[in-house]
PDB file of C-alpha atoms in Angstrom:
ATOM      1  CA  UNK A   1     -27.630   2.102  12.249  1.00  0.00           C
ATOM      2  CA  UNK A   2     -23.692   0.869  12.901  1.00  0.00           C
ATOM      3  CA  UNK A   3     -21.374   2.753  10.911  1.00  0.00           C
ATOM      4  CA  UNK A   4     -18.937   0.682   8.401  1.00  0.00           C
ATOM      5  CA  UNK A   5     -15.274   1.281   9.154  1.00  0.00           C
ATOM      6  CA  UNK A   6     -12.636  -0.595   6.493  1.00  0.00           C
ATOM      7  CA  UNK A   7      -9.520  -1.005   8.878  1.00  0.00           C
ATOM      8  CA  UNK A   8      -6.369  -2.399   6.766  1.00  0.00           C
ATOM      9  CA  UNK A   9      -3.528  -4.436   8.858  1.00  0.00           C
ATOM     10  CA  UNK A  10      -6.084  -5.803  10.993  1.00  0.00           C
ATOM     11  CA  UNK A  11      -4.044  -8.506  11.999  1.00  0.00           C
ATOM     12  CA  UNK A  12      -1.502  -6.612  12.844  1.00  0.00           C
ATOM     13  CA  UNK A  13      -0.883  -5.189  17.299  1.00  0.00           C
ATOM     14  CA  UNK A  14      -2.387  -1.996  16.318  1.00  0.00           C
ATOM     15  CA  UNK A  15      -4.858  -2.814  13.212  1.00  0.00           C
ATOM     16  CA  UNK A  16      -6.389  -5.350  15.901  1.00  0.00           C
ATOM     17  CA  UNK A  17      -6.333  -3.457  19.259  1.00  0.00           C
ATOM     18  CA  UNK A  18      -8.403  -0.826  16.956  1.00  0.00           C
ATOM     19  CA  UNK A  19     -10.671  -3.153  15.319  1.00  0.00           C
ATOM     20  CA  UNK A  20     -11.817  -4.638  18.849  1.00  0.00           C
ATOM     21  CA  UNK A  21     -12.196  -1.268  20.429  1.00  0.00           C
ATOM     22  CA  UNK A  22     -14.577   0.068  17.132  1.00  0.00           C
ATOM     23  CA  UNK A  23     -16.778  -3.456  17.772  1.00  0.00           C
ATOM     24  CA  UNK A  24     -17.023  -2.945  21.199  1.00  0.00           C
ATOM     25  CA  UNK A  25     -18.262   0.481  20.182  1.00  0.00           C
ATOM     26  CA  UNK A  26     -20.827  -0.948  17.687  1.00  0.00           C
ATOM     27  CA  UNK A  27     -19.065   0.037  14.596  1.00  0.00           C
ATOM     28  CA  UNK A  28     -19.098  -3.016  11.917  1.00  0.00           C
ATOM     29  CA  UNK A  29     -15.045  -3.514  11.045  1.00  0.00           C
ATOM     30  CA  UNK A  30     -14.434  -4.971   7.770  1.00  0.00           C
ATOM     31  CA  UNK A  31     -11.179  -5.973   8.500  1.00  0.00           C
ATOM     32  CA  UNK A  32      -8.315  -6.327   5.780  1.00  0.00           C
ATOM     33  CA  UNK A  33      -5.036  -7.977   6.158  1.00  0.00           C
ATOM     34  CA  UNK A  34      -2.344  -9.860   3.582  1.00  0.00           C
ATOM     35  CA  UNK A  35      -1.225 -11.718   6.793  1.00  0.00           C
ATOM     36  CA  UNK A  36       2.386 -11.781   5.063  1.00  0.00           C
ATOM     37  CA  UNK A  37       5.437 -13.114   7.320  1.00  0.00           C
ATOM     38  CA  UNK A  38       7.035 -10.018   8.194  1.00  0.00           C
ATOM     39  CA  UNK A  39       6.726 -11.022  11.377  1.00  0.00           C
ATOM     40  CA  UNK A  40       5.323 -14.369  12.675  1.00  0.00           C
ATOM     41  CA  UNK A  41       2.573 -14.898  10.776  1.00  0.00           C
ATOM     42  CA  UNK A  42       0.894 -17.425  14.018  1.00  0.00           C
ATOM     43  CA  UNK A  43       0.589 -14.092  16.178  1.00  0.00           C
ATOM     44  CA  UNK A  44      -1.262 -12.802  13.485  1.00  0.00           C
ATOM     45  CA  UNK A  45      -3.478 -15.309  13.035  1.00  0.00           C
ATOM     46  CA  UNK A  46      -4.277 -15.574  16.393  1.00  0.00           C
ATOM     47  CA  UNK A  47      -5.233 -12.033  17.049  1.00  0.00           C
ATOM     48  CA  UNK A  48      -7.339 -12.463  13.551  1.00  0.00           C
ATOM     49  CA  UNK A  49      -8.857 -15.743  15.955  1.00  0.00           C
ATOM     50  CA  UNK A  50      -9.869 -12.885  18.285  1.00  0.00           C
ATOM     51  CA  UNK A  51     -12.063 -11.462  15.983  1.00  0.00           C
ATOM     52  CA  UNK A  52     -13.490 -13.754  13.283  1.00  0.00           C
ATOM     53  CA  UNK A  53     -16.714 -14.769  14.685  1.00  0.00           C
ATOM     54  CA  UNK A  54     -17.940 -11.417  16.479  1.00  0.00           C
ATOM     55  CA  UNK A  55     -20.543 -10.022  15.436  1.00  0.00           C
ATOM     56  CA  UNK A  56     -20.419  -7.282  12.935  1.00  0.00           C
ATOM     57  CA  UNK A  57     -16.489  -8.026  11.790  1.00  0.00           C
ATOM     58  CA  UNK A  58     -16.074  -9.576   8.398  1.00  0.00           C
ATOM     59  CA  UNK A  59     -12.303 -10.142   7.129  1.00  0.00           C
ATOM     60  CA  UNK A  60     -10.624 -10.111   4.087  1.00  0.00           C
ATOM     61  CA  UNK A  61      -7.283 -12.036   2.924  1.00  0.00           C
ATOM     62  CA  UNK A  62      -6.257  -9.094   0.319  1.00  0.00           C
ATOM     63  CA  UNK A  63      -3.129  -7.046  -0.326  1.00  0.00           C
ATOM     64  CA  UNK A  64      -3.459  -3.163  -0.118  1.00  0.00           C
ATOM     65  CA  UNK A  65      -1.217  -3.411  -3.268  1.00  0.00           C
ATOM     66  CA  UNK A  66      -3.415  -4.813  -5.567  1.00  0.00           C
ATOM     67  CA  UNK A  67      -5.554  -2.210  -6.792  1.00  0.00           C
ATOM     68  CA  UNK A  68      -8.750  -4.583  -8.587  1.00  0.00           C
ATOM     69  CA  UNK A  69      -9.024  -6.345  -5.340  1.00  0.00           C
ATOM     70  CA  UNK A  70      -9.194  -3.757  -3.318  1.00  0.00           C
ATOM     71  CA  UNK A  71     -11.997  -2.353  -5.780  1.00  0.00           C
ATOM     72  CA  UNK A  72     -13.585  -5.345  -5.601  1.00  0.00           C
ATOM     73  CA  UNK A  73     -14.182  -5.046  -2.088  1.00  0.00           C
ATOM     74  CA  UNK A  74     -14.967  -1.576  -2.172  1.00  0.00           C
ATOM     75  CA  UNK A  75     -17.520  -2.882  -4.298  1.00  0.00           C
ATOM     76  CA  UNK A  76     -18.176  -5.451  -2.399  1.00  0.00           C
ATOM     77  CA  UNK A  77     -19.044  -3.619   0.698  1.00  0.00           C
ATOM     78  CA  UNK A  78     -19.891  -0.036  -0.397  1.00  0.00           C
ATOM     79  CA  UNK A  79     -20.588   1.957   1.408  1.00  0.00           C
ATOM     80  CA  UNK A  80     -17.542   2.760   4.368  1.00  0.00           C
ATOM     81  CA  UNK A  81     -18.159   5.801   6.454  1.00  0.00           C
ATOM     82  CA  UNK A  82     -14.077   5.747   6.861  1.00  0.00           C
ATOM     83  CA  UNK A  83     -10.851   3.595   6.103  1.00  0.00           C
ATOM     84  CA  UNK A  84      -8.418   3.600   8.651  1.00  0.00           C
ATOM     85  CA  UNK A  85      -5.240   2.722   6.955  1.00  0.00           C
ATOM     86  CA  UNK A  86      -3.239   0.626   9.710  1.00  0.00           C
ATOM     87  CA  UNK A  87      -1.583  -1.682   7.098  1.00  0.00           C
ATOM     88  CA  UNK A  88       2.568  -1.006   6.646  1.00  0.00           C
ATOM     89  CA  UNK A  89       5.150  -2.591   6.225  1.00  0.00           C
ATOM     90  CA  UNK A  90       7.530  -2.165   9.473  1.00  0.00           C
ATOM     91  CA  UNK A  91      11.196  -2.710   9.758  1.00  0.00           C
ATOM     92  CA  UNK A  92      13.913  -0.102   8.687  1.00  0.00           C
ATOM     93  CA  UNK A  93      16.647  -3.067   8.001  1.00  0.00           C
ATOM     94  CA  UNK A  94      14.625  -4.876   6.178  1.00  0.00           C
ATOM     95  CA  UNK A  95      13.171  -2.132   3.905  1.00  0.00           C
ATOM     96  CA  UNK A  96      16.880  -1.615   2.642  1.00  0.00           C
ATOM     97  CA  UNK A  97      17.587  -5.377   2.020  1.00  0.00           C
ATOM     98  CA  UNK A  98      13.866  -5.420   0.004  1.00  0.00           C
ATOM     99  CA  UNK A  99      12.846  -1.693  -0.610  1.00  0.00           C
ATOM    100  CA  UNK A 100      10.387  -2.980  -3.465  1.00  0.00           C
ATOM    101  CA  UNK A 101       7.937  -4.677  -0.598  1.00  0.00           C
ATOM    102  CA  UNK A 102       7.849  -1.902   1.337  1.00  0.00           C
ATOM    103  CA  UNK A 103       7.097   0.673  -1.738  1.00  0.00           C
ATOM    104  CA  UNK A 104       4.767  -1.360  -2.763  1.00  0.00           C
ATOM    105  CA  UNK A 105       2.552  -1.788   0.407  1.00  0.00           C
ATOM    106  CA  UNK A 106       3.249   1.586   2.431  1.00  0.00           C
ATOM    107  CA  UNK A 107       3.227   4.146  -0.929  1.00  0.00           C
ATOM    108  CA  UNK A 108       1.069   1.869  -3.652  1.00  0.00           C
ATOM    109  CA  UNK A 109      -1.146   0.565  -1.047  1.00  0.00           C
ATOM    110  CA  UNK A 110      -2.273   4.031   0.455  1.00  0.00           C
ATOM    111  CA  UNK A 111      -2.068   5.609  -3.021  1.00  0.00           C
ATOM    112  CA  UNK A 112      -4.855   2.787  -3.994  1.00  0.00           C
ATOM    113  CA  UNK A 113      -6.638   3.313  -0.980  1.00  0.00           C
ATOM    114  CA  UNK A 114      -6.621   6.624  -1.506  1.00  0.00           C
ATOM    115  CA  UNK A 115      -7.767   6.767  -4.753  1.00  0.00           C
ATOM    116  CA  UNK A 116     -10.438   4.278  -3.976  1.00  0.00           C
ATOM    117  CA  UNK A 117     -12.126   6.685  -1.523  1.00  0.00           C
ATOM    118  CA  UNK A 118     -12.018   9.197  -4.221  1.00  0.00           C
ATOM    119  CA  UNK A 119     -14.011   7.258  -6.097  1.00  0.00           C
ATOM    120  CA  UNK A 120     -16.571   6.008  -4.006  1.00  0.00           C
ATOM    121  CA  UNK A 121     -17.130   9.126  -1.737  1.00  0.00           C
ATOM    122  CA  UNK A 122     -14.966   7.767   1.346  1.00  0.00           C
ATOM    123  CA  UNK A 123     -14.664  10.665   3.222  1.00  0.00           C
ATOM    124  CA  UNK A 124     -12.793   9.888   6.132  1.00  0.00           C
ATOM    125  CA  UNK A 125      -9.599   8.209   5.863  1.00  0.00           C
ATOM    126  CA  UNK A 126      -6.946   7.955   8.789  1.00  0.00           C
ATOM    127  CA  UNK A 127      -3.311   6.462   7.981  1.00  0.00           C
ATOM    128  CA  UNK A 128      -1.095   4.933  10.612  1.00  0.00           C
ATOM    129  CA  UNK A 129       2.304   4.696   9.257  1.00  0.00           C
ATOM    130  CA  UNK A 130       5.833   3.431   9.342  1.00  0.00           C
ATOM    131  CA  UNK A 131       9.276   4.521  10.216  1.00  0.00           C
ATOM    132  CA  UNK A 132      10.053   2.482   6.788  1.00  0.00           C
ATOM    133  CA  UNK A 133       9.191   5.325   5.179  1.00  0.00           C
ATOM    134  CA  UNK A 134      11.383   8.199   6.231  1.00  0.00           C
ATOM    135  CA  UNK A 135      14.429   5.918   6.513  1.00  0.00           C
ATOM    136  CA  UNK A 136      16.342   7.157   3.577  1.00  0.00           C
ATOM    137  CA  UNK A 137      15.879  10.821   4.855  1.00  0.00           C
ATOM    138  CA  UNK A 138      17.151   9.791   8.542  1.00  0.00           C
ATOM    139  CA  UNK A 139      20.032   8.297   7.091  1.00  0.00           C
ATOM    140  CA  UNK A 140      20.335  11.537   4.957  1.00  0.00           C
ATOM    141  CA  UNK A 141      19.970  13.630   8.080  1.00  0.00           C
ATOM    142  CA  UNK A 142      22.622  11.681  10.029  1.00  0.00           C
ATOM    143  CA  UNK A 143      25.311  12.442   7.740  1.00  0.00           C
TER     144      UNK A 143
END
């Protein structure tokens, strides 16, 4: 029986690199990605090209940040055997010019995810992060 892994940012170089290594491995990938512009959004969609169609990879247009979606698709596609958290907002200069973004998707959006696996018995859960978040304390540091 293939084992259900949720990987967030699967559009992004890393969330997609990993979601084609877990399919070639048998694993069904329920992939998740907001597909926002952070970066040029036609590289995203064409590694998301690379996977839609393979068998055993669904995708999902959703936002970490919002929490009833997310549910919904826990819901949706209970049960995961783990949630690999690859979704983050990159980009220290930008994170200053628009910290709300950034809070939103790399604290809210893990917190949810988080939370979520609580709930529905997730026990697994791997989070790839961002320098984004440990700006303010590098700054701090370099004082």
């Amino acid at each position: 029986m293939s084992r259900k892994i949720l990987v967030t940012g699967c559009a992004g170089f890393i969330g997609w690199k990993v979601s084609e290594v877990l399919l070639h491995q048998g694993y069904t990938v329920i992939g998740v990605d907001n597909l926002n512009d952070a970066y040029d959004p036609r590289l995203k969609r064409w590694r998301l090209a690379q996977l839609e169609g393979r068998p055993g990879f669904a995708f999902y247009r959703l936002d970490i940040g919002d929490r009833p979606a997310m549910e919904g698709l826990f819901r949706a596609e209970d049960p995961f055997d783990a949630v690999m958290n690859l979704a983050a907002r990159a980009g220290v200069r930008p994170s200053v010019e628009n910290p709300w973004a950034y809070y939103e998707t790399n604290v809210i959006g893990t917190l949810n995810l988080l939370e979520l696996c609580r709930e529905f018995g997730v026990r697994k859960f791997i989070l790839a992060s961002t320098s984004s978040l440990y700006y303010n304390i590098t700054m701090k540091l370099s004082k």
